[in-house]
Tab-separated table of C-alpha atoms in Angstrom:
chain	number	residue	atom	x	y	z
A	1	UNK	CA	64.654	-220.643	-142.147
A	2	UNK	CA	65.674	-217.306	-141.172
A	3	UNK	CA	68.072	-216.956	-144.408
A	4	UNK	CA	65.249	-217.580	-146.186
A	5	UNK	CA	62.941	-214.880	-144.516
A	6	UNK	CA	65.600	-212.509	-144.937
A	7	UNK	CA	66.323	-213.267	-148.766
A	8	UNK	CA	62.309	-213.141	-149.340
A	9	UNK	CA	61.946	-209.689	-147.080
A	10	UNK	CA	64.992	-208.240	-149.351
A	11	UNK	CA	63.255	-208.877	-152.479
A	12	UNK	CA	60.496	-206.908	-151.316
A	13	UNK	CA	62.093	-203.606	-150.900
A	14	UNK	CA	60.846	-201.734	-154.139
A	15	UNK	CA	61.538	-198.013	-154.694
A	16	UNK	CA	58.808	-195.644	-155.193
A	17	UNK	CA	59.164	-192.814	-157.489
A	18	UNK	CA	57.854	-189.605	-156.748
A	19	UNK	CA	54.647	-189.739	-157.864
A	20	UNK	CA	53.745	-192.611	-155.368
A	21	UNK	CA	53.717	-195.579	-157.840
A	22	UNK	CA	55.337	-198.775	-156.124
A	23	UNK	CA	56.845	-201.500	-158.245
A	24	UNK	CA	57.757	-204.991	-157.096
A	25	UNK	CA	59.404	-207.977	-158.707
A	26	UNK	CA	56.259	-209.694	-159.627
A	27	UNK	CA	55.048	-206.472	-161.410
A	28	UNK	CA	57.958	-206.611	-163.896
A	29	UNK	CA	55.590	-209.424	-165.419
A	30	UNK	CA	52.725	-207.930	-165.053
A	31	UNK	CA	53.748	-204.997	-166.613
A	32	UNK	CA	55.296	-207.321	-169.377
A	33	UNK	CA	51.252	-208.886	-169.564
A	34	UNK	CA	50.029	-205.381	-169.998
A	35	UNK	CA	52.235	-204.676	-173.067
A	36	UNK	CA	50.813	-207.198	-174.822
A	37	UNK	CA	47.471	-206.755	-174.049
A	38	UNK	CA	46.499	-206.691	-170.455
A	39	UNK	CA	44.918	-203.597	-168.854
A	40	UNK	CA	47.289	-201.450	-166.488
A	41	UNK	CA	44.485	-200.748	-163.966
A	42	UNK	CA	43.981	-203.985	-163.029
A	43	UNK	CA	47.649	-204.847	-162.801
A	44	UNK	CA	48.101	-201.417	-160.789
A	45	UNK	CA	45.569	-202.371	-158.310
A	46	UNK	CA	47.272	-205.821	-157.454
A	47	UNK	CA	50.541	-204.079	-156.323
A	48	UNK	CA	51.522	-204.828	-152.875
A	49	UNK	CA	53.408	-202.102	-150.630
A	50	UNK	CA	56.614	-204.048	-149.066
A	51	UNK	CA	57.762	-200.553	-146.989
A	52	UNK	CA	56.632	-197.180	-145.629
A	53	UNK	CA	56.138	-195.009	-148.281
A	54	UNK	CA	57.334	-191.515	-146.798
A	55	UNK	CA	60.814	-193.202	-146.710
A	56	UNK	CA	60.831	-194.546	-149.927
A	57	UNK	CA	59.975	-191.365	-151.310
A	58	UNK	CA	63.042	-189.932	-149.250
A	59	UNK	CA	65.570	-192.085	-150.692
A	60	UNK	CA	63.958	-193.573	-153.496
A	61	UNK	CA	65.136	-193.372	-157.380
A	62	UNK	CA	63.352	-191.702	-159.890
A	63	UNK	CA	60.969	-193.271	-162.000
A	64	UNK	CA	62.826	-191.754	-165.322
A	65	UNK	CA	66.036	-193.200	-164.329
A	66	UNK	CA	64.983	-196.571	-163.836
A	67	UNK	CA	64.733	-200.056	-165.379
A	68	UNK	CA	61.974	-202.718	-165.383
A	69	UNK	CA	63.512	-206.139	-165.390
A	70	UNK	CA	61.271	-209.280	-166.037
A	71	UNK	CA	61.081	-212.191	-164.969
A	72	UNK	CA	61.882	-211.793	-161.164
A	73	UNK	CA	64.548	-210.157	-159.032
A	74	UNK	CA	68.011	-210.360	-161.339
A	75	UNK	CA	66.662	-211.605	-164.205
A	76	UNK	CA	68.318	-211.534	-167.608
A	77	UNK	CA	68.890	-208.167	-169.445
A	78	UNK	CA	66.991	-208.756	-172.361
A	79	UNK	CA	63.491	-208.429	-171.279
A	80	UNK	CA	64.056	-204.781	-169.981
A	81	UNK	CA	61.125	-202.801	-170.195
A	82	UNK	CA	61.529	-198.991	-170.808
A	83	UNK	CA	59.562	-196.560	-168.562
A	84	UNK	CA	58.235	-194.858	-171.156
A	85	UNK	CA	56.412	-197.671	-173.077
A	86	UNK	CA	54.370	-197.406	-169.291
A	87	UNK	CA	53.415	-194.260	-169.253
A	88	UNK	CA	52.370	-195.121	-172.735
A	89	UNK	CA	50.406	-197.955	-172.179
A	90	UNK	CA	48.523	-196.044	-169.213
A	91	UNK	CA	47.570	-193.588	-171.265
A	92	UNK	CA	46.400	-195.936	-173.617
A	93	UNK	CA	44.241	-197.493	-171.005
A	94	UNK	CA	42.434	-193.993	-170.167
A	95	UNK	CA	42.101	-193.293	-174.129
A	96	UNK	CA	44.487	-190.443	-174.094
A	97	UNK	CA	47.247	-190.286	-176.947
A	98	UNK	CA	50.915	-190.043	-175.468
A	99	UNK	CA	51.158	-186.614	-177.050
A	100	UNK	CA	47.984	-185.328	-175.850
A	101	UNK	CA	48.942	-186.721	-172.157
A	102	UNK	CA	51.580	-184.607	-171.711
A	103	UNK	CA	49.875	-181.493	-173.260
A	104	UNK	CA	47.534	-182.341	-170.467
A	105	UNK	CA	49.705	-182.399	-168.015
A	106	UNK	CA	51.512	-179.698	-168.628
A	107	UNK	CA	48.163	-177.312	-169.096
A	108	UNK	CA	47.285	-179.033	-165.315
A	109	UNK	CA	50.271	-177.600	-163.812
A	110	UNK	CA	50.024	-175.149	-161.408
A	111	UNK	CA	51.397	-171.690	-162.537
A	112	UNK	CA	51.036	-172.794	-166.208
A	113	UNK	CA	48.669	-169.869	-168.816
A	114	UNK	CA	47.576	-170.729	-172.125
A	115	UNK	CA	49.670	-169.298	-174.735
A	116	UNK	CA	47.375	-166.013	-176.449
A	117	UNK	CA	45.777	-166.153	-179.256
A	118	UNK	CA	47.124	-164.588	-182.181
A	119	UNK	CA	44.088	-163.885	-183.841
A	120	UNK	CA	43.954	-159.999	-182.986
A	121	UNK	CA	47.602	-159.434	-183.071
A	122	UNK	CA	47.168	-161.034	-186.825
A	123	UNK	CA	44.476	-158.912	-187.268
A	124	UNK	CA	45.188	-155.225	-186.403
A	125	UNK	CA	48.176	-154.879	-188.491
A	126	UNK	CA	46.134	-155.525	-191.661
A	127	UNK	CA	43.466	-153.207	-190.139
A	128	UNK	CA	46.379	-150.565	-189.709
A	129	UNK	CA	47.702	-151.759	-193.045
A	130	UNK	CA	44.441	-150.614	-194.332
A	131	UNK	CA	43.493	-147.750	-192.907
A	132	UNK	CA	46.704	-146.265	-194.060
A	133	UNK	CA	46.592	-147.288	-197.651
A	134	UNK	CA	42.842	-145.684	-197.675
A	135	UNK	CA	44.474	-142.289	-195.997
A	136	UNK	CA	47.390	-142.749	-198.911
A	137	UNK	CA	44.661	-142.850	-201.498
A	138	UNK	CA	42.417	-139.776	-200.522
A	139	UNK	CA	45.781	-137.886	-200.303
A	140	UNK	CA	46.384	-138.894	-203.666
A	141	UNK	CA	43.423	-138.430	-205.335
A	142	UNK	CA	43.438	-134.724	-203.641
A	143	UNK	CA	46.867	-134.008	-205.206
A	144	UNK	CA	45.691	-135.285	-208.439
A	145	UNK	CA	42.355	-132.807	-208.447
A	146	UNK	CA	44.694	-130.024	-207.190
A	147	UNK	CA	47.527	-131.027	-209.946
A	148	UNK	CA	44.449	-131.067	-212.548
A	149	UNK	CA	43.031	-127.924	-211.524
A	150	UNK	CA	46.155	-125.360	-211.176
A	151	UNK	CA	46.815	-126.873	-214.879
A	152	UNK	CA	43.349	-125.972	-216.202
A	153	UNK	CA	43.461	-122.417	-214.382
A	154	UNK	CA	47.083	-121.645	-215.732
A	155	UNK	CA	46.291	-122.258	-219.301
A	156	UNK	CA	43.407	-120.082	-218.717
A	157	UNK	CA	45.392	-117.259	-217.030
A	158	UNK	CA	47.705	-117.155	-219.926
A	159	UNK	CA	45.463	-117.619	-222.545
A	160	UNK	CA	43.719	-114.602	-221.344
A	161	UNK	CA	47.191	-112.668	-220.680
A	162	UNK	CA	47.868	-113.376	-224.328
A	163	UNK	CA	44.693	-112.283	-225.806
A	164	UNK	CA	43.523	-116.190	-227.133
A	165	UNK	CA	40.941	-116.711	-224.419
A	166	UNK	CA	37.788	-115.350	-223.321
A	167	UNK	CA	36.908	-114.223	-220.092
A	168	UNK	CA	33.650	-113.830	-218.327
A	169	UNK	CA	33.592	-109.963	-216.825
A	170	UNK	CA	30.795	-108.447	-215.079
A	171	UNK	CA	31.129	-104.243	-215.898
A	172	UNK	CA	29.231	-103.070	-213.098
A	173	UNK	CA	30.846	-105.443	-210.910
A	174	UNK	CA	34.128	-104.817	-212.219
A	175	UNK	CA	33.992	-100.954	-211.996
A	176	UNK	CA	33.212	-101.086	-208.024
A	177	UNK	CA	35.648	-103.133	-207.380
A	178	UNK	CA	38.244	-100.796	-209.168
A	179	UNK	CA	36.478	-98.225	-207.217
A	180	UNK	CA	37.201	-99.316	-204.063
A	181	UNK	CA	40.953	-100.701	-204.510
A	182	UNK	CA	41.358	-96.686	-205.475
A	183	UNK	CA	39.486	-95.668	-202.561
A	184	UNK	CA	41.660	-98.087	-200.074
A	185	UNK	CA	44.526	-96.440	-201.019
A	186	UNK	CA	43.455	-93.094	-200.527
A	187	UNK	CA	42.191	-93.988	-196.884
A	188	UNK	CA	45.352	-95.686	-196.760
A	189	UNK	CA	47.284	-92.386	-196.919
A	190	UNK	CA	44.824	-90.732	-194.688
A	191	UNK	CA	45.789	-93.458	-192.139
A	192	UNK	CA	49.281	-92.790	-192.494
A	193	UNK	CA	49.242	-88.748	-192.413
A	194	UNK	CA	47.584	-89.070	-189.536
A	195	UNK	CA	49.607	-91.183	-187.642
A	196	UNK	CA	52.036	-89.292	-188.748
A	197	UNK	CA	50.449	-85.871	-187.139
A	198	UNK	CA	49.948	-88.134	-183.961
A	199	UNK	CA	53.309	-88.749	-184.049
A	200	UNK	CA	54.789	-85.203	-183.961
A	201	UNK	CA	51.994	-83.317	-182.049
A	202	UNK	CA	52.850	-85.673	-178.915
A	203	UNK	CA	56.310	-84.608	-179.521
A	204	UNK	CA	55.153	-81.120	-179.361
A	205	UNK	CA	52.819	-81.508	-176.443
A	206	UNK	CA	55.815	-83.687	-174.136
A	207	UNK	CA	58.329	-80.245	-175.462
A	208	UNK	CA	55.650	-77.678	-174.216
A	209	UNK	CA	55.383	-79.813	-171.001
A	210	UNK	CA	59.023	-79.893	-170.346
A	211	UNK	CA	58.951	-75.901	-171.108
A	212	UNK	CA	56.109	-75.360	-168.510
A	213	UNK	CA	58.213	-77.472	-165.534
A	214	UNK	CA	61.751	-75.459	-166.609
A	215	UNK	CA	59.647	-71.626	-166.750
A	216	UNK	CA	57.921	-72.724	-163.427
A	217	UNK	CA	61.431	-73.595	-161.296
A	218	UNK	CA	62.710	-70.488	-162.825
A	219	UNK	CA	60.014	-68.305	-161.582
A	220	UNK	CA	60.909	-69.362	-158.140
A	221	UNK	CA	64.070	-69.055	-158.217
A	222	UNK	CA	64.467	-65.804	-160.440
A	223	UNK	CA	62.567	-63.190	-158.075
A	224	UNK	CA	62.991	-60.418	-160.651
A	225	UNK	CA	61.317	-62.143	-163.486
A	226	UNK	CA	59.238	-64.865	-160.909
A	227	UNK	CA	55.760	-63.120	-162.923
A	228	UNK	CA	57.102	-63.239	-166.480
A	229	UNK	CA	57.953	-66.901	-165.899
A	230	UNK	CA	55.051	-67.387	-164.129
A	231	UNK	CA	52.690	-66.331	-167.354
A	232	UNK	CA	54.604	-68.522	-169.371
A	233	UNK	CA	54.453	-71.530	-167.428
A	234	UNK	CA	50.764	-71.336	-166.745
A	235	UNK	CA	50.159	-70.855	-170.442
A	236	UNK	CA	52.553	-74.125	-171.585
A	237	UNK	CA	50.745	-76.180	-169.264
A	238	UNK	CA	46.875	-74.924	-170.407
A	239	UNK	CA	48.286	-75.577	-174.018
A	240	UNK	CA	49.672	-79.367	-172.801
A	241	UNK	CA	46.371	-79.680	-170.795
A	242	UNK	CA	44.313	-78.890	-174.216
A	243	UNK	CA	47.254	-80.751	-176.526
A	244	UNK	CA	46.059	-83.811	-174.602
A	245	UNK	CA	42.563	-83.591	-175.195
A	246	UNK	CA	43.413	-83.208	-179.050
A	247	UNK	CA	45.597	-86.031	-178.829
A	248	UNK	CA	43.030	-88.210	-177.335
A	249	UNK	CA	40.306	-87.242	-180.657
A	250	UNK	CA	43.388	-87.295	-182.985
A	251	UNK	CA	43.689	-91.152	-181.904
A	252	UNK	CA	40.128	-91.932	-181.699
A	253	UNK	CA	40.021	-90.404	-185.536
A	254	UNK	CA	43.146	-92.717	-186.680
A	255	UNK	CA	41.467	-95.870	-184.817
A	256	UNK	CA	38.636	-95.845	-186.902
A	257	UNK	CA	40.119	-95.297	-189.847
A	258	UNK	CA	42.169	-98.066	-188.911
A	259	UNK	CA	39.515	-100.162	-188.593
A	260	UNK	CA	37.597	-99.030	-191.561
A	261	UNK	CA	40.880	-99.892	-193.847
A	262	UNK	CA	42.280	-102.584	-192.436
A	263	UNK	CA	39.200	-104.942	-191.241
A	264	UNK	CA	36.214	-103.984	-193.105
A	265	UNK	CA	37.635	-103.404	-196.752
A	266	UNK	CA	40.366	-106.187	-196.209
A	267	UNK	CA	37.425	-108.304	-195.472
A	268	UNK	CA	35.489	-107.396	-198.699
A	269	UNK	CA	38.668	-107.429	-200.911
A	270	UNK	CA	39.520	-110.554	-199.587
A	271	UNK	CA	35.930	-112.389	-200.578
A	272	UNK	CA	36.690	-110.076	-203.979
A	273	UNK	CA	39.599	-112.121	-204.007
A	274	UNK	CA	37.799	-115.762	-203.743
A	275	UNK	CA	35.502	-113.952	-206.737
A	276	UNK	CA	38.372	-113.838	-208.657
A	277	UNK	CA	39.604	-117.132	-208.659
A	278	UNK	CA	36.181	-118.062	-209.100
A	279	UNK	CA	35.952	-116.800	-212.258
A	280	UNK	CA	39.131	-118.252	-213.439
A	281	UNK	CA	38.349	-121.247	-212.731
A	282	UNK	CA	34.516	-120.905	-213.974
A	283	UNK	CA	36.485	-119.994	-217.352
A	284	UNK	CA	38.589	-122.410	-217.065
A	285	UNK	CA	36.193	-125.152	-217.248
A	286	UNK	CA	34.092	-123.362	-219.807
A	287	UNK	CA	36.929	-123.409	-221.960
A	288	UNK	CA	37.353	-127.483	-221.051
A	289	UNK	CA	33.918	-127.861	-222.211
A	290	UNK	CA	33.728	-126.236	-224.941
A	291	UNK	CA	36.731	-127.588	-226.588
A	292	UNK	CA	35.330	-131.355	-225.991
A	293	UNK	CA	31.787	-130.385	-227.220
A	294	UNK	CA	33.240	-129.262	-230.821
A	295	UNK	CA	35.299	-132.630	-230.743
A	296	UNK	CA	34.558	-136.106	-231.776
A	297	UNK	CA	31.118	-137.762	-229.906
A	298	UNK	CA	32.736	-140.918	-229.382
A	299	UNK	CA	31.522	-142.948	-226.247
A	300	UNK	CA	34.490	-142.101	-224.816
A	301	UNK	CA	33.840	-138.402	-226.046
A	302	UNK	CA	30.524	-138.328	-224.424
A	303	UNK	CA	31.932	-139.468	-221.149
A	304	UNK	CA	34.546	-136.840	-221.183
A	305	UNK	CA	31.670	-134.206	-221.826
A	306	UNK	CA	29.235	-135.738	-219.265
A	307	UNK	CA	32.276	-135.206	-216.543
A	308	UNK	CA	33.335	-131.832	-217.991
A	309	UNK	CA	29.497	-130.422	-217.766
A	310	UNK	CA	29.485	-131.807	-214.345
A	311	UNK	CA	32.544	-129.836	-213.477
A	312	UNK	CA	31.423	-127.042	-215.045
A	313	UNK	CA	28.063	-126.322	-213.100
A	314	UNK	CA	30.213	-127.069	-209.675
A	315	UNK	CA	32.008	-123.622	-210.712
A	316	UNK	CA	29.585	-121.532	-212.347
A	317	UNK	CA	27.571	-122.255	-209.015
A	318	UNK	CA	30.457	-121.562	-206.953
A	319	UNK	CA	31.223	-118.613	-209.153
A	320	UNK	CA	27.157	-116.724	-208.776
A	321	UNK	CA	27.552	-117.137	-205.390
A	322	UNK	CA	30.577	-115.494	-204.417
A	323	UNK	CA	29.596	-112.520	-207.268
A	324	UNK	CA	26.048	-112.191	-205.119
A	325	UNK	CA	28.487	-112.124	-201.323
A	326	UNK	CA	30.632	-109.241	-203.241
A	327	UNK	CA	27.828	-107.144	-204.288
A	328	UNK	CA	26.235	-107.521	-200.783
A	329	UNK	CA	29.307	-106.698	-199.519
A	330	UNK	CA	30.008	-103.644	-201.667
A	331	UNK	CA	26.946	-102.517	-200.294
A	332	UNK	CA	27.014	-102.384	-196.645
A	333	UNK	CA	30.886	-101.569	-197.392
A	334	UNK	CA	29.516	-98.275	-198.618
A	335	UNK	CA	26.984	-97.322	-196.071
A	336	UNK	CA	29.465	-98.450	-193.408
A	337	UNK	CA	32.081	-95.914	-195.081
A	338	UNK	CA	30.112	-92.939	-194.990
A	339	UNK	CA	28.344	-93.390	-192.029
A	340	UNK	CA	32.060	-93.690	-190.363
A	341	UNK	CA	33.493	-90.968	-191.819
A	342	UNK	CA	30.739	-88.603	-191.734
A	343	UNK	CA	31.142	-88.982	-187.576
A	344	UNK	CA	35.125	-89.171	-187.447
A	345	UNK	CA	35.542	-86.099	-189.716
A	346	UNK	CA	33.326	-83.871	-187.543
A	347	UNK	CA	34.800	-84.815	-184.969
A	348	UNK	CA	38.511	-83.788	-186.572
A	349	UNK	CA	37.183	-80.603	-187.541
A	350	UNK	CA	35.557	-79.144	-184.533
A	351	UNK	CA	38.504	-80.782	-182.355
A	352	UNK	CA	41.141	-79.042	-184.159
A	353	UNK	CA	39.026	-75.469	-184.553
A	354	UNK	CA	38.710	-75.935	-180.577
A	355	UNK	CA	41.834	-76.256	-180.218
A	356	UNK	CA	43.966	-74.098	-182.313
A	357	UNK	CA	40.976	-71.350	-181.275
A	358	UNK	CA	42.290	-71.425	-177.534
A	359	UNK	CA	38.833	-72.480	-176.817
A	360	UNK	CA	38.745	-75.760	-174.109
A	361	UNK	CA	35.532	-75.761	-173.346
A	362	UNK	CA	34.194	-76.086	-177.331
A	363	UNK	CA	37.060	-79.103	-177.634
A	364	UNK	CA	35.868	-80.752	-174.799
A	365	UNK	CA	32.365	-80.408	-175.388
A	366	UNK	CA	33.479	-82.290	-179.009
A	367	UNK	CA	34.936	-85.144	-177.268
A	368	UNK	CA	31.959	-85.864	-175.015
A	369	UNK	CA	29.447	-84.863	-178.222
A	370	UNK	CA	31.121	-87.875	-179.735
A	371	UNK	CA	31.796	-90.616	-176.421
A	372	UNK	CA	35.687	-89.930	-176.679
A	373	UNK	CA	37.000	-90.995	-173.499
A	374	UNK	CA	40.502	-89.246	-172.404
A	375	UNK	CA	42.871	-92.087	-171.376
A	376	UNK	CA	44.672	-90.799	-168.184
A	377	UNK	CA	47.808	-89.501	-167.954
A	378	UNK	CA	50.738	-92.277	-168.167
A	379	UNK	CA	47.980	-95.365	-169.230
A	380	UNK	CA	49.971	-95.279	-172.966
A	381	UNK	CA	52.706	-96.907	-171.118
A	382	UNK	CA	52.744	-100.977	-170.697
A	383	UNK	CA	51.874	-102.514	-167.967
A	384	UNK	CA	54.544	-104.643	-165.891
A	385	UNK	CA	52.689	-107.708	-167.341
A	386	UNK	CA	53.191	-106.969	-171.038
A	387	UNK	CA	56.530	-105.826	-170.303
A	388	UNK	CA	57.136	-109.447	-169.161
């Protein structure tokens, strides 16, 4: 009697696997039933637990590694029962595909993130794919208008070089524009003359300076001639006193002159400039147009023309308005220039009369007649800042 308890309690030691699930002898036909037809959940919920479950779990095997036999405890080999084809037929209970199962497990687990979408990373490299062709194709079609217009204004250049093409001149225009390149250059050479006085009348004033210091140690330490070199060195140091003074008008002359040459006509000859090329390319597309008006009046013709007259008014537009900004400019170019130099060559006049006159109260009544201000001795020199 005991034998037999004992044999029965042995066959009732199942392992559990570790998810919990506890399988007996008598479920290895019930889980045969459910693979033909039966439902697991009923067959799961008439399992019996034969032992304590924490120390199955301890020393259990695992559910993957093991075998369902049916037909009771040691039955024959052939009606093994994979695990898999459970898990299979569970999740065909619960209407869930084996495939979709694990997809669902796996997307349960804790840890696990959903792979990104690649929807944006598809996307913004043919975004940047076209954004760059659209940049490629403006910086195309700008070479090609450049590449057509330096052709067009070429032919015209030469044609006109080699007396086969017309040109559109204004004389009026034309004549005070020559006027004024002539007069540049003139003030131009003004400019430099007078630098070039600046230049060696500082020499002279730093010489009469040095002269003045040497005649004044000598009169103290020559008592037999201490009055002669006395004189001397009084007078060398009213005539570097006075050079000064001239030096400071002489540089007030050349920086307006300066200014006159270098910003106010550069500015003008540089829109007279733009005028130019205005005009060359006004005559340029003249020329275009008029050669495809006394061709054929094809529809292709008449396209051509349509463009070309469009292309045409674009320039002569261009062209009246920068010959309007010259003429304006001209103008107040020539006010500007005498009004200038009717103050800066007073100025030069009655500084160096003053001056070479011996009289220094006349040149310094000059410079404050016209607001020169006399930069203090040693100020020409850079500061320790733009020496850095």
């Amino acid at each position: 009697m005991t034998d037999s308890i004992l044999s029965k309690a042995a066959t009732m030691e199942i392992p559990i696997n570790s998810n919990g699930d506890s399988r007996t002898a008598e479920d290895d036909s019930l889980e045969q039933g459910a693979q033909i037809g039966g439902s697991l959940d009923e067959i799961v919920g008439t399992l019996p637990v034969a032992m304590d479950l924490q120390q199955v779990m301890v020393s259990g095997p695992n559910l993957n590694e093991t075998s369902i036999v049916s037909g009771g405890y040691g039955g024959a080999a052939e009606g093994i029962i994979p695990t898999s084809s459970i898990k299979d037929i569970r999740s065909k209970s619960r209407g869930i595909t084996p495939s979709h199962s694990a997809a669902s497990r796996i997307a349960n687990q804790p840890g696990h993130y959903p792979a990104p979408s690649m929807h944006h990373s598809n996307s913004n490299p043919m975004m940047s794919e076209e954004a760059t062709r659209g940049v490629a194709v403006e910086k195309f079609d700008s070479v090609k208008k450049w590449s057509i217009n330096t052709y067009k204004c070429t032919k015209q250049m030469f044609s006109e070089r080699f007396g086969r093409g017309t040109k559109t001149v204004d004389l009026e225009l034309e004549a005070q524009i020559d006027v004024l390149r002539e007069t540049k250059l003139k003030y131009e050479r003004i400019l430099r003359l007078a630098r070039e006085l600046t230049n060696h009348f500082y020499n002279m004033v730093q010489t009469q300076q040095a002269l003045g210091d040497t005649f004044a140690d000598l009169s103290q330490k020559s008592p037999e001639l201490q009055d002669e070199f006395g004189y001397n060195a009084e007078t060398q140091r009213l005539l570097c006193k006075n050079g000064e003074t001239l030096l400071g008008a002489i540089n007030f002359f050349v920086s307006s002159i300066n200014t006159l040459v270098n910003k106010t006509m550069e500015d003008t000859l540089m829109t007279i400039k733009m005028y130019e090329n205005a005009r060359l390319e006004f005559d340029a597309y003249r020329t275009d147009l008029e050669e495809l008006s006394a061709g054929p009046r094809d529809a292709a013709a008449m396209v051509r023309i349509e463009m070309a007259q469009q292309q045409y008014q674009i320039h002569k537009d261009k062209y009246e308005r920068l010959r309007s900004d010259v003429t304006i400019k001209l103008k107040f170019l020539e006010e500007n220039k005498v009004k200038v130099m009717h103050k800066q060559l007073l100025l030069f006049h009655n500084a160096i009369s003053a001056y070479f006159a011996g009289n220094q109260q006349q040149l310094e009544q000059t410079l404050r007649q016209f607001n020169v201000k006399l930069k203090p001795p040693g100020s020409d020199k850079p500061s320790w800042l733009e020496e850095q």
